[in-house]
mmCIF file with all atom_site columns, C-alpha atoms in Angstrom:
data_model
loop_
_atom_site.group_PDB
_atom_site.id
_atom_site.type_symbol
_atom_site.label_atom_id
_atom_site.label_alt_id
_atom_site.label_comp_id
_atom_site.label_asym_id
_atom_site.label_entity_id
_atom_site.label_seq_id
_atom_site.pdbx_PDB_ins_code
_atom_site.Cartn_x
_atom_site.Cartn_y
_atom_site.Cartn_z
_atom_site.occupancy
_atom_site.B_iso_or_equiv
_atom_site.pdbx_formal_charge
_atom_site.auth_seq_id
_atom_site.auth_comp_id
_atom_site.auth_asym_id
_atom_site.auth_atom_id
_atom_site.pdbx_PDB_model_num
ATOM 1   C CA . MET A 1 1   ? 13.324 -20.928 6.310   1.00 90.00 ? 1   MET A CA 1
ATOM 2   C CA . LYS A 1 2   ? 12.390 -17.156 6.365   1.00 93.00 ? 2   LYS A CA 1
ATOM 3   C CA . TYR A 1 3   ? 12.833 -15.191 3.246   1.00 96.00 ? 3   TYR A CA 1
ATOM 4   C CA . VAL A 1 4   ? 13.708 -11.580 2.607   1.00 97.00 ? 4   VAL A CA 1
ATOM 5   C CA . LEU A 1 5   ? 13.539 -10.098 -0.972  1.00 97.00 ? 5   LEU A CA 1
ATOM 6   C CA . ILE A 1 6   ? 15.779 -7.206  -1.295  1.00 98.00 ? 6   ILE A CA 1
ATOM 7   C CA . ALA A 1 7   ? 14.926 -4.764  -4.029  1.00 98.00 ? 7   ALA A CA 1
ATOM 8   C CA . GLU A 1 8   ? 18.004 -2.387  -4.206  1.00 97.00 ? 8   GLU A CA 1
ATOM 9   C CA . ASP A 1 9   ? 19.815 -1.212  -7.177  1.00 95.00 ? 9   ASP A CA 1
ATOM 10  C CA . ASP A 1 10  ? 23.106 -0.136  -5.544  1.00 95.00 ? 10  ASP A CA 1
ATOM 11  C CA . PRO A 1 11  ? 25.371 -3.236  -5.632  1.00 96.00 ? 11  PRO A CA 1
ATOM 12  C CA . ASP A 1 12  ? 27.322 -2.352  -2.591  1.00 95.00 ? 12  ASP A CA 1
ATOM 13  C CA . ILE A 1 13  ? 24.251 -1.885  -0.566  1.00 94.00 ? 13  ILE A CA 1
ATOM 14  C CA . ALA A 1 14  ? 22.485 -5.091  -1.784  1.00 96.00 ? 14  ALA A CA 1
ATOM 15  C CA . GLY A 1 15  ? 25.564 -7.157  -1.306  1.00 96.00 ? 15  GLY A CA 1
ATOM 16  C CA . LEU A 1 16  ? 26.018 -5.805  2.306   1.00 94.00 ? 16  LEU A CA 1
ATOM 17  C CA . LEU A 1 17  ? 22.280 -6.314  3.030   1.00 95.00 ? 17  LEU A CA 1
ATOM 18  C CA . GLN A 1 18  ? 22.204 -9.792  1.635   1.00 95.00 ? 18  GLN A CA 1
ATOM 19  C CA . GLN A 1 19  ? 25.475 -11.067 3.411   1.00 94.00 ? 19  GLN A CA 1
ATOM 20  C CA . ALA A 1 20  ? 24.510 -9.583  6.798   1.00 93.00 ? 20  ALA A CA 1
ATOM 21  C CA . ILE A 1 21  ? 20.833 -10.889 6.745   1.00 95.00 ? 21  ILE A CA 1
ATOM 22  C CA . ALA A 1 22  ? 21.956 -14.243 5.538   1.00 92.00 ? 22  ALA A CA 1
ATOM 23  C CA . GLU A 1 23  ? 24.804 -14.581 8.172   1.00 91.00 ? 23  GLU A CA 1
ATOM 24  C CA . ARG A 1 24  ? 23.726 -12.786 11.170  1.00 92.00 ? 24  ARG A CA 1
ATOM 25  C CA . LEU A 1 25  ? 19.922 -13.474 10.884  1.00 93.00 ? 25  LEU A CA 1
ATOM 26  C CA . TYR A 1 26  ? 19.920 -16.849 9.187   1.00 92.00 ? 26  TYR A CA 1
ATOM 27  C CA . VAL A 1 27  ? 17.455 -15.761 6.706   1.00 94.00 ? 27  VAL A CA 1
ATOM 28  C CA . ALA A 1 28  ? 17.337 -16.512 3.000   1.00 95.00 ? 28  ALA A CA 1
ATOM 29  C CA . THR A 1 29  ? 17.706 -13.700 0.635   1.00 96.00 ? 29  THR A CA 1
ATOM 30  C CA . HIS A 1 30  ? 17.185 -12.645 -3.003  1.00 97.00 ? 30  HIS A CA 1
ATOM 31  C CA . VAL A 1 31  ? 18.252 -9.531  -4.652  1.00 97.00 ? 31  VAL A CA 1
ATOM 32  C CA . VAL A 1 32  ? 16.475 -7.830  -7.499  1.00 98.00 ? 32  VAL A CA 1
ATOM 33  C CA . ALA A 1 33  ? 17.893 -4.577  -8.914  1.00 97.00 ? 33  ALA A CA 1
ATOM 34  C CA . ASN A 1 34  ? 15.192 -3.409  -10.902 1.00 97.00 ? 34  ASN A CA 1
ATOM 35  C CA . GLY A 1 35  ? 11.691 -2.663  -9.763  1.00 96.00 ? 35  GLY A CA 1
ATOM 36  C CA . ALA A 1 36  ? 10.040 -4.250  -12.879 1.00 96.00 ? 36  ALA A CA 1
ATOM 37  C CA . LEU A 1 37  ? 11.316 -7.629  -11.545 1.00 96.00 ? 37  LEU A CA 1
ATOM 38  C CA . VAL A 1 38  ? 9.936  -7.360  -7.995  1.00 94.00 ? 38  VAL A CA 1
ATOM 39  C CA . PRO A 1 39  ? 6.144  -8.295  -8.888  1.00 90.00 ? 39  PRO A CA 1
ATOM 40  C CA . ASP A 1 40  ? 7.465  -11.567 -10.343 1.00 92.00 ? 40  ASP A CA 1
ATOM 41  C CA . ALA A 1 41  ? 9.929  -12.275 -7.633  1.00 94.00 ? 41  ALA A CA 1
ATOM 42  C CA . VAL A 1 42  ? 6.986  -11.842 -4.929  1.00 90.00 ? 42  VAL A CA 1
ATOM 43  C CA . ALA A 1 43  ? 4.807  -14.099 -6.917  1.00 88.00 ? 43  ALA A CA 1
ATOM 44  C CA . ALA A 1 44  ? 7.440  -16.892 -7.302  1.00 92.00 ? 44  ALA A CA 1
ATOM 45  C CA . ARG A 1 45  ? 8.016  -16.879 -3.617  1.00 93.00 ? 45  ARG A CA 1
ATOM 46  C CA . ARG A 1 46  ? 6.106  -14.939 -0.913  1.00 92.00 ? 46  ARG A CA 1
ATOM 47  C CA . PRO A 1 47  ? 8.704  -13.033 1.234   1.00 95.00 ? 47  PRO A CA 1
ATOM 48  C CA . ASP A 1 48  ? 8.412  -12.718 5.033   1.00 94.00 ? 48  ASP A CA 1
ATOM 49  C CA . LEU A 1 49  ? 9.786  -9.247  4.418   1.00 96.00 ? 49  LEU A CA 1
ATOM 50  C CA . LEU A 1 50  ? 10.098 -6.932  1.330   1.00 96.00 ? 50  LEU A CA 1
ATOM 51  C CA . ILE A 1 51  ? 13.107 -4.558  1.447   1.00 97.00 ? 51  ILE A CA 1
ATOM 52  C CA . LEU A 1 52  ? 12.332 -1.683  -0.941  1.00 96.00 ? 52  LEU A CA 1
ATOM 53  C CA . ASP A 1 53  ? 14.510 1.022   -2.281  1.00 96.00 ? 53  ASP A CA 1
ATOM 54  C CA . LEU A 1 54  ? 12.342 3.860   -3.656  1.00 94.00 ? 54  LEU A CA 1
ATOM 55  C CA . SER A 1 55  ? 14.831 4.866   -6.347  1.00 93.00 ? 55  SER A CA 1
ATOM 56  C CA . LEU A 1 56  ? 14.973 1.763   -8.642  1.00 96.00 ? 56  LEU A CA 1
ATOM 57  C CA . PRO A 1 57  ? 15.104 1.328   -12.341 1.00 96.00 ? 57  PRO A CA 1
ATOM 58  C CA . GLY A 1 58  ? 12.333 -0.166  -14.368 1.00 95.00 ? 58  GLY A CA 1
ATOM 59  C CA . LEU A 1 59  ? 9.488  0.620   -11.757 1.00 95.00 ? 59  LEU A CA 1
ATOM 60  C CA . SER A 1 60  ? 10.088 3.077   -8.859  1.00 94.00 ? 60  SER A CA 1
ATOM 61  C CA . GLY A 1 61  ? 9.576  1.861   -5.273  1.00 94.00 ? 61  GLY A CA 1
ATOM 62  C CA . ASN A 1 62  ? 6.433  3.609   -4.999  1.00 94.00 ? 62  ASN A CA 1
ATOM 63  C CA . ASP A 1 63  ? 5.042  2.001   -7.961  1.00 94.00 ? 63  ASP A CA 1
ATOM 64  C CA . VAL A 1 64  ? 6.319  -1.584  -6.869  1.00 94.00 ? 64  VAL A CA 1
ATOM 65  C CA . PHE A 1 65  ? 4.640  -0.750  -3.350  1.00 92.00 ? 65  PHE A CA 1
ATOM 66  C CA . ALA A 1 66  ? 1.416  0.046   -5.187  1.00 91.00 ? 66  ALA A CA 1
ATOM 67  C CA . ILE A 1 67  ? 1.443  -3.080  -7.107  1.00 90.00 ? 67  ILE A CA 1
ATOM 68  C CA . VAL A 1 68  ? 2.197  -5.342  -4.410  1.00 86.00 ? 68  VAL A CA 1
ATOM 69  C CA . ARG A 1 69  ? -0.405 -3.687  -2.060  1.00 86.00 ? 69  ARG A CA 1
ATOM 70  C CA . SER A 1 70  ? -3.157 -3.986  -4.789  1.00 88.00 ? 70  SER A CA 1
ATOM 71  C CA . ASP A 1 71  ? -2.882 -7.646  -4.960  1.00 85.00 ? 71  ASP A CA 1
ATOM 72  C CA . PRO A 1 72  ? -4.867 -9.238  -2.133  1.00 83.00 ? 72  PRO A CA 1
ATOM 73  C CA . ALA A 1 73  ? -2.442 -12.048 -2.013  1.00 77.00 ? 73  ALA A CA 1
ATOM 74  C CA . TYR A 1 74  ? 0.130  -9.931  -0.885  1.00 81.00 ? 74  TYR A CA 1
ATOM 75  C CA . VAL A 1 75  ? -1.293 -7.219  1.100   1.00 76.00 ? 75  VAL A CA 1
ATOM 76  C CA . GLY A 1 76  ? 0.107  -8.624  4.356   1.00 81.00 ? 76  GLY A CA 1
ATOM 77  C CA . VAL A 1 77  ? 3.722  -8.750  3.481   1.00 89.00 ? 77  VAL A CA 1
ATOM 78  C CA . PRO A 1 78  ? 5.649  -6.362  5.568   1.00 93.00 ? 78  PRO A CA 1
ATOM 79  C CA . VAL A 1 79  ? 7.731  -3.730  3.687   1.00 94.00 ? 79  VAL A CA 1
ATOM 80  C CA . LEU A 1 80  ? 10.855 -1.977  4.843   1.00 95.00 ? 80  LEU A CA 1
ATOM 81  C CA . ILE A 1 81  ? 11.350 0.981   2.693   1.00 94.00 ? 81  ILE A CA 1
ATOM 82  C CA . LEU A 1 82  ? 15.243 2.325   2.373   1.00 93.00 ? 82  LEU A CA 1
ATOM 83  C CA . THR A 1 83  ? 15.192 5.903   0.985   1.00 91.00 ? 83  THR A CA 1
ATOM 84  C CA . ALA A 1 84  ? 17.283 9.171   0.776   1.00 89.00 ? 84  ALA A CA 1
ATOM 85  C CA . SER A 1 85  ? 13.936 11.062  0.559   1.00 89.00 ? 85  SER A CA 1
ATOM 86  C CA . PRO A 1 86  ? 11.488 9.751   3.288   1.00 87.00 ? 86  PRO A CA 1
ATOM 87  C CA . GLN A 1 87  ? 9.094  12.439  2.484   1.00 88.00 ? 87  GLN A CA 1
ATOM 88  C CA . ASP A 1 88  ? 8.595  10.404  -0.756  1.00 88.00 ? 88  ASP A CA 1
ATOM 89  C CA . ALA A 1 89  ? 7.566  7.296   0.835   1.00 88.00 ? 89  ALA A CA 1
ATOM 90  C CA . PRO A 1 90  ? 4.232  6.121   0.222   1.00 83.00 ? 90  PRO A CA 1
ATOM 91  C CA . SER A 1 91  ? 1.513  6.573   2.943   1.00 76.00 ? 91  SER A CA 1
ATOM 92  C CA . SER A 1 92  ? 0.237  3.775   4.739   1.00 66.00 ? 92  SER A CA 1
ATOM 93  C CA . SER A 1 93  ? -2.137 2.812   7.637   1.00 57.00 ? 93  SER A CA 1
ATOM 94  C CA . ALA A 1 94  ? -1.024 1.680   10.994  1.00 54.00 ? 94  ALA A CA 1
ATOM 95  C CA . ASN A 1 95  ? -2.017 -1.763  10.152  1.00 61.00 ? 95  ASN A CA 1
ATOM 96  C CA . ASP A 1 96  ? 0.075  -2.037  6.918   1.00 70.00 ? 96  ASP A CA 1
ATOM 97  C CA . ARG A 1 97  ? 3.302  -3.269  8.320   1.00 83.00 ? 97  ARG A CA 1
ATOM 98  C CA . VAL A 1 98  ? 5.535  -0.660  6.735   1.00 90.00 ? 98  VAL A CA 1
ATOM 99  C CA . ARG A 1 99  ? 8.626  0.866   8.090   1.00 92.00 ? 99  ARG A CA 1
ATOM 100 C CA . VAL A 1 100 ? 10.702 3.622   6.309   1.00 92.00 ? 100 VAL A CA 1
ATOM 101 C CA . ILE A 1 101 ? 14.361 4.034   7.058   1.00 92.00 ? 101 ILE A CA 1
ATOM 102 C CA . GLU A 1 102 ? 16.429 7.009   5.540   1.00 92.00 ? 102 GLU A CA 1
ATOM 103 C CA . LYS A 1 103 ? 19.504 6.523   3.934   1.00 89.00 ? 103 LYS A CA 1
ATOM 104 C CA . PRO A 1 104 ? 22.262 6.540   5.249   1.00 89.00 ? 104 PRO A CA 1
ATOM 105 C CA . PHE A 1 105 ? 21.269 4.256   7.958   1.00 89.00 ? 105 PHE A CA 1
ATOM 106 C CA . ASP A 1 106 ? 22.852 2.698   11.119  1.00 91.00 ? 106 ASP A CA 1
ATOM 107 C CA . PHE A 1 107 ? 23.551 -0.906  9.858   1.00 89.00 ? 107 PHE A CA 1
ATOM 108 C CA . ASP A 1 108 ? 22.935 -2.420  13.239  1.00 91.00 ? 108 ASP A CA 1
ATOM 109 C CA . ALA A 1 109 ? 19.661 -0.662  13.841  1.00 92.00 ? 109 ALA A CA 1
ATOM 110 C CA . LEU A 1 110 ? 18.575 -1.641  10.218  1.00 93.00 ? 110 LEU A CA 1
ATOM 111 C CA . LEU A 1 111 ? 19.475 -5.362  11.016  1.00 94.00 ? 111 LEU A CA 1
ATOM 112 C CA . GLY A 1 112 ? 17.368 -5.080  14.280  1.00 94.00 ? 112 GLY A CA 1
ATOM 113 C CA . THR A 1 113 ? 14.333 -3.782  12.416  1.00 93.00 ? 113 THR A CA 1
ATOM 114 C CA . VAL A 1 114 ? 14.837 -6.496  9.749   1.00 95.00 ? 114 VAL A CA 1
ATOM 115 C CA . ASP A 1 115 ? 14.874 -9.220  12.511  1.00 94.00 ? 115 ASP A CA 1
ATOM 116 C CA . ALA A 1 116 ? 11.720 -7.758  14.131  1.00 92.00 ? 116 ALA A CA 1
ATOM 117 C CA . MET A 1 117 ? 9.809  -7.429  10.859  1.00 93.00 ? 117 MET A CA 1
ATOM 118 C CA . VAL A 1 118 ? 10.669 -10.740 9.676   1.00 92.00 ? 118 VAL A CA 1
ATOM 119 C CA . ASP A 1 119 ? 9.327  -12.167 13.022  1.00 85.00 ? 119 ASP A CA 1
ATOM 120 C CA . GLY A 1 120 ? 6.010  -10.442 12.405  1.00 73.00 ? 120 GLY A CA 1
ATOM 121 C CA . GLY A 1 121 ? 6.482  -7.061  14.188  1.00 57.00 ? 121 GLY A CA 1
ATOM 122 C CA . VAL A 1 122 ? 7.029  -3.601  13.128  1.00 55.00 ? 122 VAL A CA 1
ATOM 123 C CA . PRO A 1 123 ? 9.371  -1.664  15.406  1.00 54.00 ? 123 PRO A CA 1
ATOM 124 C CA . ALA A 1 124 ? 8.255  1.834   16.389  1.00 49.00 ? 124 ALA A CA 1
ATOM 125 C CA . ALA A 1 125 ? 10.201 4.564   14.554  1.00 50.00 ? 125 ALA A CA 1
ATOM 126 C CA . ALA A 1 126 ? 13.283 5.651   16.140  1.00 43.00 ? 126 ALA A CA 1
#
């Protein structure tokens, strides 16, 4: 079964994402609310997609992204960045499998992006 790791500290957003992904996309999920927990969670089970909020306690989303991308074992993990400040998102190459979605977001469009990324693609920016 496909697996999505959600790093989101807002419990309402995390809960909605977790429930919708599990029910509508039939994908296993796990939520961490602190950036410092993400590297261990990624090491414990390699996700098919990492949904990453940039504003996390512990370690920022940018720090988490740098840690995950610096480990050769996890370079290919696709990352969907959710942020109210897209200009603060880390830069990435075209082959890096990263997509940034600005908060607030259209929930159905977000689920479409998650579905495409879990299946190995990165949809073009809207």
